[in-house]
Short mmCIF file of C-alpha atoms and ligand atoms in Angstrom, two decimals:
data_model
loop_
_atom_site.label_atom_id
_atom_site.label_comp_id
_atom_site.label_asym_id
_atom_site.label_seq_id
_atom_site.Cartn_x
_atom_site.Cartn_y
_atom_site.Cartn_z
CA UNK A 1 -0.03 -0.05 0.07
CA UNK A 2 1.67 3.72 -1.00
CA UNK A 3 1.10 6.47 0.38
CA UNK A 4 -0.98 7.32 -3.04
CA UNK A 5 -3.19 4.77 -2.21
CA UNK A 6 -4.28 5.37 0.86
CA UNK A 7 -5.93 9.06 -0.26
CA UNK A 8 -9.12 9.19 2.03
CA UNK A 9 -9.54 5.55 3.56
CA UNK A 10 -11.97 4.57 5.83
CA UNK A 11 -12.41 1.44 5.62
CA UNK A 12 -14.77 -0.39 8.21
CA UNK A 13 -13.29 -3.40 8.30
CA UNK A 14 -10.26 -3.60 11.27
CA UNK A 15 -7.90 -5.91 10.94
CA UNK A 16 -4.67 -5.82 12.98
CA UNK A 17 -2.05 -6.43 10.25
CA UNK A 18 -3.98 -2.93 8.65
CA UNK A 19 -2.29 -1.08 11.48
CA UNK A 20 0.69 -2.54 10.61
CA UNK A 21 2.56 -2.68 6.98
CA UNK A 22 5.01 -4.00 5.14
CA UNK A 23 8.13 -4.17 6.22
CA UNK A 24 9.16 -2.88 2.22
CA UNK A 25 7.54 0.00 3.00
CA UNK A 26 7.98 0.88 6.40
CA UNK A 27 11.97 1.43 5.21
CA UNK A 28 10.80 3.37 2.49
CA UNK A 29 8.38 5.46 3.91
CA UNK A 30 9.16 5.66 8.11
CA UNK A 31 10.23 9.21 8.25
CA UNK A 32 13.98 8.78 10.89
CA UNK A 33 13.77 12.10 11.42
CA UNK A 34 10.12 13.88 12.01
CA UNK A 35 10.38 10.98 14.73
CA UNK A 36 14.05 11.48 16.31
CA UNK A 37 12.63 15.50 16.68
CA UNK A 38 9.74 14.49 18.22
CA UNK A 39 11.44 12.21 20.25
CA UNK A 40 14.24 15.42 21.31
CA UNK A 41 11.08 17.37 21.92
CA UNK A 42 9.02 15.11 24.60
CA UNK A 43 12.01 14.05 26.57
CA UNK A 44 12.64 17.83 26.58
CA UNK A 45 9.03 18.47 27.81
CA UNK A 46 8.76 16.55 31.22
CA UNK A 47 6.13 19.71 32.09
CA UNK A 48 4.02 22.41 30.42
CA UNK A 49 6.26 24.82 30.92
CA UNK A 50 9.58 23.01 29.25
CA UNK A 51 7.36 22.52 26.17
CA UNK A 52 6.50 26.43 25.47
CA UNK A 53 10.37 26.94 26.27
CA UNK A 54 11.09 24.00 23.83
CA UNK A 55 8.62 25.65 20.89
CA UNK A 56 9.90 28.77 21.44
CA UNK A 57 14.15 27.74 20.82
CA UNK A 58 12.56 26.22 17.94
CA UNK A 59 11.00 29.05 17.23
CA UNK A 60 13.78 31.21 17.62
CA UNK A 61 15.76 28.57 15.42
CA UNK A 62 14.01 29.89 13.15
CA UNK A 63 14.52 33.34 12.70
CA UNK A 64 11.61 34.32 14.87
CA UNK A 65 11.56 37.45 17.62
CA UNK A 66 9.59 36.99 20.98
CA UNK A 67 7.08 39.57 22.07
CA UNK A 68 6.11 41.20 25.09
CA UNK A 69 2.67 41.16 26.13
CA UNK A 70 3.28 43.46 28.55
CA UNK A 71 4.56 45.84 26.16
CA UNK A 72 4.51 47.77 22.83
CA UNK A 73 5.08 45.20 19.83
CA UNK A 74 6.37 46.62 16.57
CA UNK A 75 5.17 44.31 13.82
CA UNK A 76 7.37 43.92 10.04
CA UNK A 77 4.94 42.71 6.82
CA UNK A 78 6.32 39.42 6.76
CA UNK A 79 7.53 39.47 10.00
CA UNK A 80 7.68 36.00 12.61
CA UNK A 81 6.84 36.67 16.14
CA UNK A 82 6.13 35.03 19.45
CA UNK A 83 4.06 35.96 22.40
CA UNK A 84 3.51 33.49 25.79
CA UNK A 85 1.61 33.63 28.10
CA UNK A 86 2.12 32.22 31.50
CA UNK A 87 4.86 30.46 30.18
CA UNK A 88 2.77 27.33 29.68
CA UNK A 89 1.10 28.71 26.57
CA UNK A 90 2.36 29.93 23.48
CA UNK A 91 0.67 31.75 20.27
CA UNK A 92 3.01 32.05 17.37
CA UNK A 93 2.30 33.77 13.75
CA UNK A 94 3.98 34.73 10.78
CA UNK A 95 2.86 37.70 8.65
CA UNK A 96 2.46 37.82 4.84
CA UNK A 97 4.34 40.91 2.55
CA UNK A 98 1.37 41.49 0.60
CA UNK A 99 -1.79 42.77 2.48
CA UNK A 100 -3.79 44.42 -0.04
CA UNK A 101 -6.92 42.42 0.41
CA UNK A 102 -9.36 40.61 3.78
CA UNK A 103 -6.82 39.17 5.34
CA UNK A 104 -7.81 35.00 6.36
CA UNK A 105 -5.98 33.78 9.62
CA UNK A 106 -4.85 29.77 9.16
CA UNK A 107 -5.11 29.49 12.99
CA UNK A 108 -2.89 25.37 13.98
CA UNK A 109 -4.14 24.45 17.74
CA UNK A 110 -3.10 21.95 20.70
CA UNK A 111 -2.16 21.54 24.29
CA UNK A 112 1.00 21.50 26.11
CA UNK A 113 -0.37 20.42 29.57
CA UNK A 114 -0.83 16.46 29.79
CA UNK A 115 -2.50 14.57 32.91
CA UNK A 116 0.15 13.50 36.08
CA UNK A 117 1.12 14.28 39.36
CA UNK A 118 1.83 17.76 40.82
CA UNK A 119 3.96 18.64 44.39
CA UNK A 120 1.53 19.78 46.27
CA UNK A 121 2.97 23.58 48.83
CA UNK A 122 4.05 21.61 51.92
CA UNK A 123 4.54 18.28 50.08
CA UNK A 124 6.71 15.79 52.57
CA UNK A 125 4.97 14.07 54.65
CA UNK A 126 6.93 11.05 57.18
CA UNK A 127 5.59 7.60 57.86
CA UNK A 128 7.40 5.65 59.58
CA UNK A 129 11.64 6.19 59.31
CA UNK A 130 10.32 7.28 55.22
CA UNK A 131 9.68 10.26 53.32
CA UNK A 132 6.73 10.88 50.99
CA UNK A 133 6.08 14.07 49.18
CA UNK A 134 1.75 14.65 48.51
CA UNK A 135 0.62 14.98 45.05
CA UNK A 136 -2.38 15.43 43.10
CA UNK A 137 -4.03 14.75 40.74
CA UNK A 138 -3.76 17.02 37.55
CA UNK A 139 -6.02 16.03 34.77
CA UNK A 140 -7.25 12.47 34.31
CA UNK A 141 -4.60 10.25 35.07
CA UNK A 142 -4.43 6.92 34.69
CA UNK A 143 -2.86 6.28 38.09
CA UNK A 144 -1.92 3.24 38.51
CA UNK A 145 0.40 3.44 35.07
CA UNK A 146 3.04 5.71 37.70
CA UNK A 147 2.79 2.59 39.77
CA UNK A 148 6.55 0.86 39.87
CA UNK A 149 8.03 3.68 37.85
CA UNK A 150 10.85 5.43 37.91
CA UNK A 151 9.74 8.89 38.79
CA UNK A 152 11.29 12.25 39.01
CA UNK A 153 9.89 16.45 39.71
CA UNK A 154 10.29 19.17 37.09
CA UNK A 155 8.91 22.18 36.87
CA UNK A 156 8.82 25.96 37.72
CA UNK A 157 9.54 27.28 40.75
CA UNK A 158 9.22 31.31 41.89
CA UNK A 159 12.38 32.80 43.37
CA UNK A 160 12.58 36.28 45.22
CA UNK A 161 16.16 38.05 43.91
CA UNK A 162 17.21 41.12 44.39
CA UNK A 163 13.08 42.35 45.90
CA UNK A 164 11.88 40.77 42.19
CA UNK A 165 9.98 37.67 41.79
CA UNK A 166 11.63 35.09 38.58
CA UNK A 167 10.74 31.79 37.64
CA UNK A 168 12.85 29.62 37.30
CA UNK A 169 12.62 26.22 35.89
CA UNK A 170 14.58 22.96 36.68
CA UNK A 171 14.46 19.00 35.26
CA UNK A 172 15.59 16.42 37.85
CA UNK A 173 17.97 13.90 35.70
CA UNK A 174 17.51 11.34 38.09
CA UNK A 175 15.04 9.17 39.47
CA UNK A 176 13.96 10.41 42.92
CA UNK A 177 10.06 9.29 43.36
CA UNK A 178 8.61 6.24 42.88
CA UNK A 179 4.64 4.76 44.14
CA UNK A 180 5.16 1.13 45.49
CA UNK A 181 2.53 -0.91 44.28
CA UNK A 182 1.61 -3.46 47.46
CA UNK A 183 2.60 -7.17 46.64
CA UNK A 184 0.37 -9.58 45.06
CA UNK A 185 0.51 -12.04 48.07
CA UNK A 186 -1.02 -8.98 50.08
CA UNK A 187 -3.65 -8.10 47.52
CA UNK A 188 -5.18 -11.44 45.95
CA UNK A 189 -7.93 -9.14 44.56
CA UNK A 190 -5.60 -6.85 42.23
CA UNK A 191 -6.32 -9.20 38.64
CA UNK A 192 -9.24 -9.45 39.51
CA UNK A 193 -10.60 -5.85 41.18
CA UNK A 194 -7.61 -3.54 39.57
CA UNK A 195 -4.31 -1.60 40.61
CA UNK A 196 -6.68 1.60 43.31
CA UNK A 197 -5.24 3.47 44.58
CA UNK A 198 -6.71 6.12 47.78
CA UNK A 199 -6.01 9.73 46.49
CA UNK A 200 -5.55 11.47 50.14
CA UNK A 201 -3.71 8.48 51.14
CA UNK A 202 -2.18 5.93 49.16
CA UNK A 203 -0.20 7.71 46.26
CA UNK A 204 1.85 9.86 48.08
CA UNK A 205 4.97 9.16 46.53
CA UNK A 206 8.16 7.64 48.13
CA UNK A 207 11.05 9.96 48.15
CA UNK A 208 14.60 8.73 47.82
CA UNK A 209 15.66 12.25 49.93
CA UNK A 210 15.58 10.06 53.32
CA UNK A 211 16.05 12.98 55.52
CA UNK A 212 12.96 15.12 53.92
CA UNK A 213 11.37 16.23 57.44
CA UNK A 214 9.27 19.38 56.58
CA UNK A 215 8.88 22.10 53.35
CA UNK A 216 12.18 23.74 54.96
CA UNK A 217 13.92 20.21 53.99
CA UNK A 218 12.10 20.40 50.74
CA UNK A 219 13.19 23.90 50.06
CA UNK A 220 16.99 22.81 50.92
CA UNK A 221 16.49 20.56 47.87
CA UNK A 222 14.37 22.06 45.78
CA UNK A 223 17.50 24.74 45.59
CA UNK A 224 20.09 22.70 45.14
CA UNK A 225 18.15 21.50 41.76
CA UNK A 226 17.14 24.68 40.66
CA UNK A 227 21.12 26.28 41.49
CA UNK A 228 22.06 23.21 39.18
CA UNK A 229 19.52 24.00 36.42
CA UNK A 230 20.37 27.51 36.07
CA UNK A 231 23.37 28.36 37.45
CA UNK A 232 22.91 30.71 40.43
CA UNK A 233 23.46 29.90 43.88
CA UNK A 234 19.93 30.93 45.21
CA UNK A 235 19.26 29.93 49.28
CA UNK A 236 16.49 28.37 50.20
CA UNK A 237 14.45 31.53 51.10
CA UNK A 238 14.82 32.44 48.18
CA UNK A 239 11.84 29.80 47.16
CA UNK A 240 8.00 31.80 47.26
CA UNK A 241 6.24 28.96 45.65
CA UNK A 242 5.80 25.84 42.21
CA UNK A 243 4.60 24.44 39.99
CA UNK A 244 6.26 20.71 39.49
CA UNK A 245 4.71 18.02 37.16
CA UNK A 246 5.93 14.35 38.68
CA UNK A 247 7.66 12.83 34.91
CA UNK A 248 8.21 9.50 34.40
CA UNK A 249 12.38 9.28 33.28
CA UNK A 250 12.15 6.39 30.66
CA UNK A 251 12.96 8.32 27.53
CA UNK A 252 10.57 7.12 23.90
CA UNK A 253 10.86 4.19 22.44
CA UNK A 254 10.22 3.32 18.48
CA UNK A 255 9.21 0.02 18.88
CA UNK A 256 7.31 -3.05 16.59
CA UNK A 257 8.11 -5.38 13.72
CA UNK A 258 9.28 -2.35 11.91
CA UNK A 259 9.72 -0.03 14.75
CA UNK A 260 6.29 1.28 12.99
CA UNK A 261 5.23 2.91 16.82
CA UNK A 262 6.39 5.21 19.01
CA UNK A 263 6.04 5.28 22.82
CA UNK A 264 6.22 7.33 25.71
CA UNK A 265 4.68 9.50 27.61
CA UNK A 266 2.99 12.69 27.57
CA UNK A 267 2.34 12.32 23.19
CA UNK A 268 -1.72 13.52 24.54
CA UNK A 269 -0.64 16.54 22.97
CA UNK A 270 2.86 16.96 22.43
CA UNK A 271 3.32 15.01 19.08
CA UNK A 272 0.23 17.04 18.15
CA UNK A 273 2.20 20.30 19.42
CA UNK A 274 5.64 18.44 17.77
CA UNK A 275 3.30 18.08 14.16
CA UNK A 276 1.77 21.52 13.78
CA UNK A 277 4.57 23.36 15.18
CA UNK A 278 7.17 21.38 12.52
CA UNK A 279 3.89 22.22 9.63
CA UNK A 280 3.80 25.91 10.93
CA UNK A 281 7.92 25.80 11.43
CA UNK A 282 7.91 25.00 7.39
CA UNK A 283 6.19 27.27 6.04
CA UNK A 284 6.58 31.66 5.00
CA UNK A 285 2.56 33.04 5.33
CA UNK A 286 1.67 33.78 1.29
CA UNK A 287 -0.34 36.82 0.40
CA UNK A 288 -3.12 37.78 2.34
CA UNK A 289 -2.70 35.21 4.84
CA UNK A 290 -1.56 35.06 8.97
CA UNK A 291 0.07 31.36 9.93
CA UNK A 292 -0.89 31.73 13.31
CA UNK A 293 0.60 28.55 16.18
CA UNK A 294 -1.47 28.26 18.99
CA UNK A 295 -0.80 25.95 21.67
CA UNK A 296 -2.52 26.56 25.42
CA UNK A 297 -1.82 24.88 28.83
CA UNK A 298 -5.11 23.82 30.97
CA UNK A 299 -6.95 21.63 28.62
CA UNK A 300 -7.00 18.90 30.68
CA UNK A 301 -8.63 20.53 33.32
CA UNK A 302 -11.04 22.30 31.08
CA UNK A 303 -8.95 24.94 29.56
CA UNK A 304 -10.76 27.91 31.78
CA UNK A 305 -8.24 29.85 32.45
CA UNK A 306 -6.48 33.51 31.66
CA UNK A 307 -3.75 30.99 29.12
CA UNK A 308 -6.16 28.60 28.33
CA UNK A 309 -7.89 27.66 24.44
CA UNK A 310 -11.04 28.68 26.39
CA UNK A 311 -9.60 32.02 27.78
CA UNK A 312 -9.21 35.59 25.51
CA UNK A 313 -5.56 35.33 25.18
CA UNK A 314 -5.20 34.47 21.37
CA UNK A 315 -8.42 36.75 20.89
CA UNK A 316 -6.02 39.00 22.30
CA UNK A 317 -3.37 38.18 19.90
CA UNK A 318 -5.48 39.53 17.27
CA UNK A 319 -7.17 41.96 18.12
CA UNK A 320 -3.96 43.75 18.68
CA UNK A 321 -2.88 42.43 14.97
CA UNK A 322 -5.33 43.49 13.73
CA UNK A 323 -4.32 46.79 15.47
CA UNK A 324 -1.01 46.99 13.90
CA UNK A 325 -2.00 45.57 10.38
CA UNK A 326 -4.65 48.86 11.11
CA UNK A 327 -7.47 46.67 9.78
CA UNK A 328 -10.62 48.26 9.99
CA UNK A 329 -13.32 46.45 12.87
CA UNK A 330 -14.92 45.80 9.60
CA UNK A 331 -12.26 44.56 7.77
CA UNK A 332 -11.04 42.41 10.48
CA UNK A 333 -14.74 40.87 11.44
CA UNK A 334 -14.23 39.73 7.61
CA UNK A 335 -11.26 38.07 8.28
CA UNK A 336 -12.04 36.19 11.09
CA UNK A 337 -15.62 34.87 9.05
CA UNK A 338 -12.91 33.35 6.42
CA UNK A 339 -10.78 32.25 8.46
CA UNK A 340 -9.48 28.28 9.67
CA UNK A 341 -8.65 26.77 12.69
CA UNK A 342 -7.37 22.91 12.69
CA UNK A 343 -7.71 22.05 16.77
CA UNK A 344 -5.53 18.79 17.19
CA UNK A 345 -5.14 16.08 19.83
CA UNK A 346 -4.61 12.60 20.39
CA UNK A 347 -7.61 10.40 19.17
CA UNK A 348 -8.61 6.45 21.01
CA UNK A 349 -7.08 3.64 18.19
CA UNK A 350 -9.26 1.09 17.59
CA UNK A 351 -8.20 -1.85 20.21
CA UNK A 352 -8.97 -5.54 18.95
CA UNK A 353 -9.16 -6.75 22.85
CA UNK A 354 -11.92 -4.48 23.89
CA UNK A 355 -13.79 -3.72 20.65
CA UNK A 356 -16.85 -3.17 23.14
CA UNK A 357 -15.72 0.38 23.50
CA UNK A 358 -15.84 1.13 20.06
CA UNK A 359 -18.36 2.44 17.37
CA UNK A 360 -18.35 -0.70 15.03
CA UNK A 361 -18.03 1.47 11.74
CA UNK A 362 -15.86 3.92 13.33
CA UNK A 363 -13.03 2.34 14.00
CA UNK A 364 -9.35 4.37 13.69
CA UNK A 365 -6.23 2.53 12.85
CA UNK A 366 -3.08 3.89 13.45
CA UNK A 367 -0.77 4.42 10.78
CA UNK A 368 -3.75 4.90 8.65
CA UNK A 369 -3.34 9.27 9.25
CA UNK A 370 -5.43 11.22 11.70
CA UNK A 371 -8.97 11.01 11.90
CA UNK A 372 -11.51 13.52 11.88
CA UNK A 373 -13.26 13.77 14.81
CA UNK A 374 -17.49 14.54 14.88
CA UNK A 375 -20.52 14.80 17.94
CA UNK A 376 -23.19 16.56 16.46
CA UNK A 377 -23.58 17.62 19.91
CA UNK A 378 -20.39 18.90 19.31
CA UNK A 379 -18.30 17.63 21.80
CA UNK A 380 -15.86 18.45 18.41
CA UNK A 381 -16.47 21.74 16.69
CA UNK A 382 -16.01 19.58 13.01
CA UNK A 383 -19.48 20.26 11.15
CA UNK A 384 -20.20 18.66 7.57
CA UNK A 385 -18.17 21.99 6.08
CA UNK A 386 -14.70 21.45 8.29
CA UNK A 387 -14.36 17.93 7.69
CA UNK A 388 -14.81 18.53 4.11
CA UNK A 389 -12.37 21.45 4.18
CA UNK A 390 -9.98 18.43 5.87
CA UNK A 391 -10.41 15.69 3.88
CA UNK A 392 -9.68 17.96 1.00
CA UNK A 393 -6.76 19.01 2.18
CA UNK A 394 -4.86 15.64 2.96
CA UNK A 395 -6.16 14.50 -0.41
CA UNK A 396 -3.76 17.89 -2.00
CA UNK A 397 -0.99 16.20 1.00
CA UNK A 398 -1.48 13.01 -0.11
CA UNK A 399 -2.26 11.40 3.38
CA UNK A 400 -4.89 9.58 4.60
CA UNK A 401 -7.33 10.76 7.04
CA UNK A 402 -9.94 8.73 8.85
CA UNK A 403 -13.32 9.30 10.53
CA UNK A 404 -14.00 9.31 13.79
CA UNK A 405 -17.03 9.03 16.57
CA UNK A 406 -17.63 7.79 19.80
CA UNK A 407 -20.72 5.06 20.42
CA UNK A 408 -23.74 6.25 20.31
CA UNK A 409 -24.14 4.86 24.47
CA UNK A 410 -20.52 5.86 25.63
CA UNK A 411 -20.19 9.55 26.79
CA UNK A 412 -17.84 11.41 24.19
CA UNK A 413 -15.08 13.45 24.85
CA UNK A 414 -14.05 16.88 24.17
CA UNK A 415 -11.12 19.14 23.53
CA UNK A 416 -10.29 22.21 23.25
CA UNK A 417 -11.54 22.85 19.71
CA UNK A 418 -15.19 24.66 19.86
CA UNK A 419 -14.41 26.28 23.16
CA UNK A 420 -11.66 28.23 21.32
CA UNK A 421 -13.84 28.00 18.04
CA UNK A 422 -16.37 29.31 20.12
CA UNK A 423 -14.04 32.36 21.84
CA UNK A 424 -13.55 33.45 17.95
CA UNK A 425 -16.39 32.46 15.37
CA UNK A 426 -14.10 30.33 13.68
CA UNK A 427 -14.66 27.76 11.57
CA UNK A 428 -12.91 24.96 12.91
CA UNK A 429 -12.25 20.89 12.75
CA UNK A 430 -11.18 19.17 15.45
CA UNK A 431 -8.94 16.10 14.14
CA UNK A 432 -6.04 14.03 16.50
CA UNK A 433 -3.34 10.68 15.27
CA UNK A 434 -4.76 8.00 16.02
CA UNK A 435 -3.12 6.21 19.82
CA UNK A 436 -3.50 3.58 22.38
CA UNK A 437 -3.37 3.58 26.59
CA UNK A 438 -4.85 7.14 26.53
CA UNK A 439 -3.37 8.86 29.62
CA UNK A 440 -1.63 5.82 30.83
CA UNK A 441 2.41 7.55 31.70
CA UNK A 442 3.45 5.47 28.83
CA UNK A 443 1.66 6.02 25.61
CA UNK A 444 1.47 4.46 21.93
CA UNK A 445 1.18 6.27 18.68
CA UNK A 446 2.11 5.04 14.59
CA UNK A 447 5.55 6.63 14.03
CA UNK A 448 3.60 7.23 9.72
CA UNK A 449 0.65 9.11 11.08
CA UNK A 450 2.99 12.20 12.94
CA UNK A 451 4.71 12.26 9.44
CA UNK A 452 1.15 12.46 7.92
CA UNK A 453 -0.20 14.84 10.57
CA UNK A 454 2.88 17.56 9.68
CA UNK A 455 2.45 17.06 6.43
CA UNK A 456 -1.33 18.48 6.84
CA UNK A 457 -0.57 20.52 8.81
CA UNK A 458 2.54 22.07 6.52
CA UNK A 459 -0.18 21.74 2.81
CA UNK A 460 -2.81 23.78 5.40
CA UNK A 461 -0.30 26.49 6.35
CA UNK A 462 1.51 26.74 2.57
CA UNK A 463 -2.42 27.90 1.69
CA UNK A 464 -4.58 24.69 1.40
ZN1 LIG B 1 -5.55 15.39 25.09
#
């Protein structure tokens, strides 16, 4: 099966073999560089703050200029810029050289956050002679997948330096935290009942800093980690507060007979962020088109925040663009009406061992192209025109696509598409590459799908 043969595929009969490819096809079509770059991006992004730092670094390498939201902007035709809000959401845009008609905005959006455990403000808990760190559950994490893994901390810390507050990022290089399970001999029902944890009493993480006894100790340890990563010499007393994620120290890996699958944590949704970013960086905005990339924090907890997709961030950037491009209110509204947004968030690949959870006529196959998500109740923003638009884009990019819909008797998930589009009034399609084990600490997707989505996004930004 060649890539061109796949155009528009949405076969209803699933066979596991179809999710994999012949070794001949693999050798000729798997994009090694793309997956290597994806791997580097995710491994370097153990928290949403790191993900945005990575995105900014890639944008800098391509000549993008950072704009400060709290200062006036100077923009030029043909210029390339980005804005960061709250250090974990970012909007980048490239302006066309020519703007002599009503411009349109070509926007793609994804989210930078992933479900995880987060360290509490007074985290230290002593149990007998062992130290534990108290954690909150961020988003819909499958807690059991954190058990017996090599965990560590990464995030941002707000410190006071010379009377000013600064945010510094850090990540541990070695595993220091663990959620040990109870032996099956003491939990005989575990295979029948599932691996369950009481969220208040059973998920505090065993910490290898055995001498931790209180918050002050914890801050001293944190100061060491911060100073190491930032070449600073801050005392523990400089630490005011923190947002710290717990992450899996295991790096990403390719697997499968022909390495056609890729496993890592946070594929939802850093894989989409990376595909969008790659397509965005690949293109220069054509005349009368403004290319915009929006990566938002807080999707996993509903997107309602000052920097989330259901907040004002993207609209604020568009308004400032409007002023700088000297678009009248009337022209700006006309621009929004002719604009399009692609919201990308991973989707659920069919799992033959759990077939009863899937809609029989819409089984998503890994490595068969991005899925277009549809829901009559607008849990996804897609509608007939936006679905048709994305299908046409896929055909132009010579990329297969699939149609995704939930079982009618199963509650449908949602994503940032309906929220961002209702803020802006822009026609939107929700899409996402199929993956297994969503919200597990070790998720899996298809290598070819990542390449496909990147290609569609490139075509979109080229004016498709
Ligand atoms: Zn997601």
